[in-house]
């Protein structure tokens, strides 16, 4: 009698279907960006933690809210190693999500190649200064990656072509010891 009481088991429940993200869907994966975490703000807009690094010099993360226009890639309170680790980015995203009341908005549409190329050219021209050449880093683009939606290889190709087409705007410096390439926005011309 005791064996029959304990030998009955309930029928296994059917596995739950994965829920789709209501604001962004489960298939949205912008090119050049790896989304690692999502948080909801108070009005159900998504706050993303993402990376655009390829990991060669360590992987760093950025935070962007798809409700308001909040973006962050660096901790301004630090003086050394200001880029976010995953834990730091998650903390910033969670803090922003708990206070943000922005309504969800549509995802930025992926621009065509000409528009993205013009965004990069504008970025390079805006970095130029009067006194000296300014070194440009691909990580400087982390905050605009969700609107640019391009891979590092595509960006490097555009920068190299810009250096060929307009050497007065951008120069490339190759390391003699490795395959490392540096980009410099040229100094503005004297009037």
XYZ file of C-alpha atoms in Angstrom:
191
model
C 0.000 0.000 0.000
C 2.774 2.421 0.874
C 4.534 1.777 -2.421
C 1.499 2.778 -4.472
C 1.193 6.097 -2.690
C 4.707 7.135 -3.542
C 5.054 5.577 -6.965
C 2.602 7.911 -8.700
C 4.193 10.891 -10.346
C 2.459 13.772 -11.997
C 2.645 13.952 -15.796
C 5.552 16.145 -16.956
C 4.503 19.649 -17.821
C 5.035 20.886 -21.363
C 8.082 23.143 -21.644
C 7.280 26.816 -21.680
C 7.753 28.635 -24.968
C 10.378 31.364 -24.754
C 8.855 34.802 -24.451
C 9.663 37.362 -27.082
C 11.073 40.698 -25.990
C 8.043 42.975 -26.441
C 9.993 46.023 -27.578
C 12.800 44.592 -29.632
C 11.786 41.070 -30.575
C 14.101 38.135 -30.164
C 15.788 38.455 -33.534
C 17.205 41.975 -33.290
C 20.969 41.732 -33.353
C 22.583 44.900 -34.684
C 25.667 44.320 -36.785
C 28.905 45.170 -34.995
C 27.308 44.986 -31.533
C 26.928 42.073 -29.139
C 24.064 42.608 -26.682
C 24.860 40.763 -23.458
C 22.167 41.991 -21.046
C 18.784 43.723 -21.174
C 16.977 45.566 -18.397
C 13.512 47.116 -18.367
C 12.965 50.640 -17.109
C 9.826 51.670 -15.232
C 7.848 52.138 -18.468
C 9.106 48.903 -20.094
C 11.720 50.483 -22.345
C 14.823 48.335 -22.730
C 18.230 49.320 -21.350
C 20.989 47.423 -23.162
C 24.457 46.373 -22.035
C 26.511 45.709 -25.157
C 30.042 45.446 -26.467
C 31.663 46.258 -29.784
C 35.152 45.071 -28.805
C 36.749 42.079 -30.426
C 38.547 41.237 -27.174
C 42.140 41.767 -28.363
C 42.820 44.360 -25.670
C 40.171 43.168 -23.234
C 36.425 43.389 -23.589
C 34.684 46.557 -22.491
C 31.001 47.357 -22.373
C 28.640 50.256 -22.966
C 25.096 51.008 -21.793
C 22.257 52.485 -23.868
C 18.610 53.102 -23.057
C 16.162 52.536 -25.890
C 13.602 54.769 -24.167
C 15.526 57.951 -23.501
C 18.832 58.881 -25.082
C 21.041 57.796 -22.167
C 24.349 56.233 -23.214
C 27.467 55.592 -21.180
C 30.751 53.818 -21.847
C 33.044 55.243 -19.183
C 33.016 55.857 -15.461
C 33.816 59.541 -15.038
C 34.658 59.083 -11.341
C 37.739 56.994 -12.119
C 41.085 58.312 -13.242
C 42.515 55.028 -14.490
C 40.800 52.295 -16.523
C 37.585 54.225 -16.999
C 35.944 51.742 -19.401
C 33.191 49.488 -18.017
C 33.669 45.852 -17.167
C 30.555 43.690 -17.465
C 29.784 44.055 -13.756
C 30.202 47.847 -13.888
C 28.037 48.167 -16.993
C 25.343 45.962 -15.453
C 25.307 48.139 -12.338
C 24.970 51.336 -14.393
C 22.219 49.814 -16.555
C 20.290 48.619 -13.517
C 20.605 52.000 -11.781
C 19.392 53.767 -14.908
C 16.513 51.316 -15.397
C 15.247 51.868 -11.850
C 15.017 55.648 -12.317
C 14.153 56.066 -16.024
C 10.504 56.593 -16.926
C 10.920 57.048 -20.679
C 8.456 55.248 -22.886
C 9.720 52.606 -25.297
C 10.638 53.914 -28.713
C 11.357 52.192 -31.993
C 14.764 50.729 -32.614
C 17.046 52.833 -34.763
C 16.854 51.698 -38.363
C 20.079 50.397 -39.879
C 21.443 53.155 -42.120
C 22.542 52.398 -45.653
C 26.266 52.255 -46.407
C 26.462 55.824 -47.752
C 24.785 57.269 -44.656
C 27.026 55.246 -42.307
C 30.103 56.277 -44.306
C 29.091 59.932 -44.018
C 28.597 59.517 -40.238
C 32.176 58.256 -39.957
C 33.545 61.068 -42.136
C 31.702 63.604 -39.977
C 33.129 61.987 -36.833
C 36.695 62.239 -38.197
C 36.258 65.846 -39.314
C 34.752 66.771 -35.934
C 37.757 65.335 -34.105
C 40.250 67.619 -35.859
C 41.956 70.349 -33.784
C 44.068 73.383 -34.619
C 47.176 72.581 -32.573
C 47.902 68.899 -33.238
C 46.813 65.650 -34.836
C 44.302 63.697 -32.716
C 44.518 59.932 -32.381
C 41.221 58.197 -33.092
C 40.217 54.927 -31.458
C 37.509 52.564 -32.646
C 36.307 52.408 -29.035
C 35.400 56.107 -29.324
C 32.522 54.951 -31.532
C 31.005 52.663 -28.884
C 28.268 55.137 -27.948
C 27.113 55.490 -31.555
C 27.302 51.807 -32.469
C 23.541 51.304 -32.148
C 22.904 53.938 -34.812
C 25.931 53.057 -36.970
C 25.393 49.255 -36.839
C 28.603 48.257 -38.598
C 31.447 45.855 -37.802
C 34.972 46.926 -36.905
C 36.245 45.568 -40.242
C 33.783 47.712 -42.182
C 34.729 50.803 -40.158
C 38.452 50.153 -40.676
C 37.850 49.829 -44.425
C 36.047 53.179 -44.524
C 38.797 54.876 -42.495
C 41.510 53.470 -44.747
C 39.670 54.652 -47.852
C 39.207 58.103 -46.294
C 42.954 58.285 -45.618
C 43.612 57.497 -49.297
C 40.969 59.881 -50.661
C 41.575 62.771 -48.242
C 45.079 62.549 -46.724
C 44.715 66.118 -45.451
C 41.895 64.908 -43.134
C 43.102 61.504 -41.881
C 46.451 59.739 -41.718
C 47.291 56.151 -40.885
C 50.370 55.124 -38.952
C 51.421 51.471 -38.961
C 53.551 50.061 -36.153
C 56.939 48.786 -37.253
C 56.859 46.085 -34.570
C 53.394 44.582 -35.071
C 50.353 44.763 -37.317
C 48.823 47.514 -35.150
C 47.391 50.485 -37.058
C 46.729 53.929 -35.576
C 44.446 56.580 -37.051
C 45.027 60.297 -36.646
C 42.687 63.138 -37.552
C 44.954 65.731 -39.147
C 45.441 69.161 -37.685
C 43.187 71.869 -39.118
C 44.906 74.143 -41.622
C 46.066 77.573 -40.496
C 44.080 80.458 -41.980
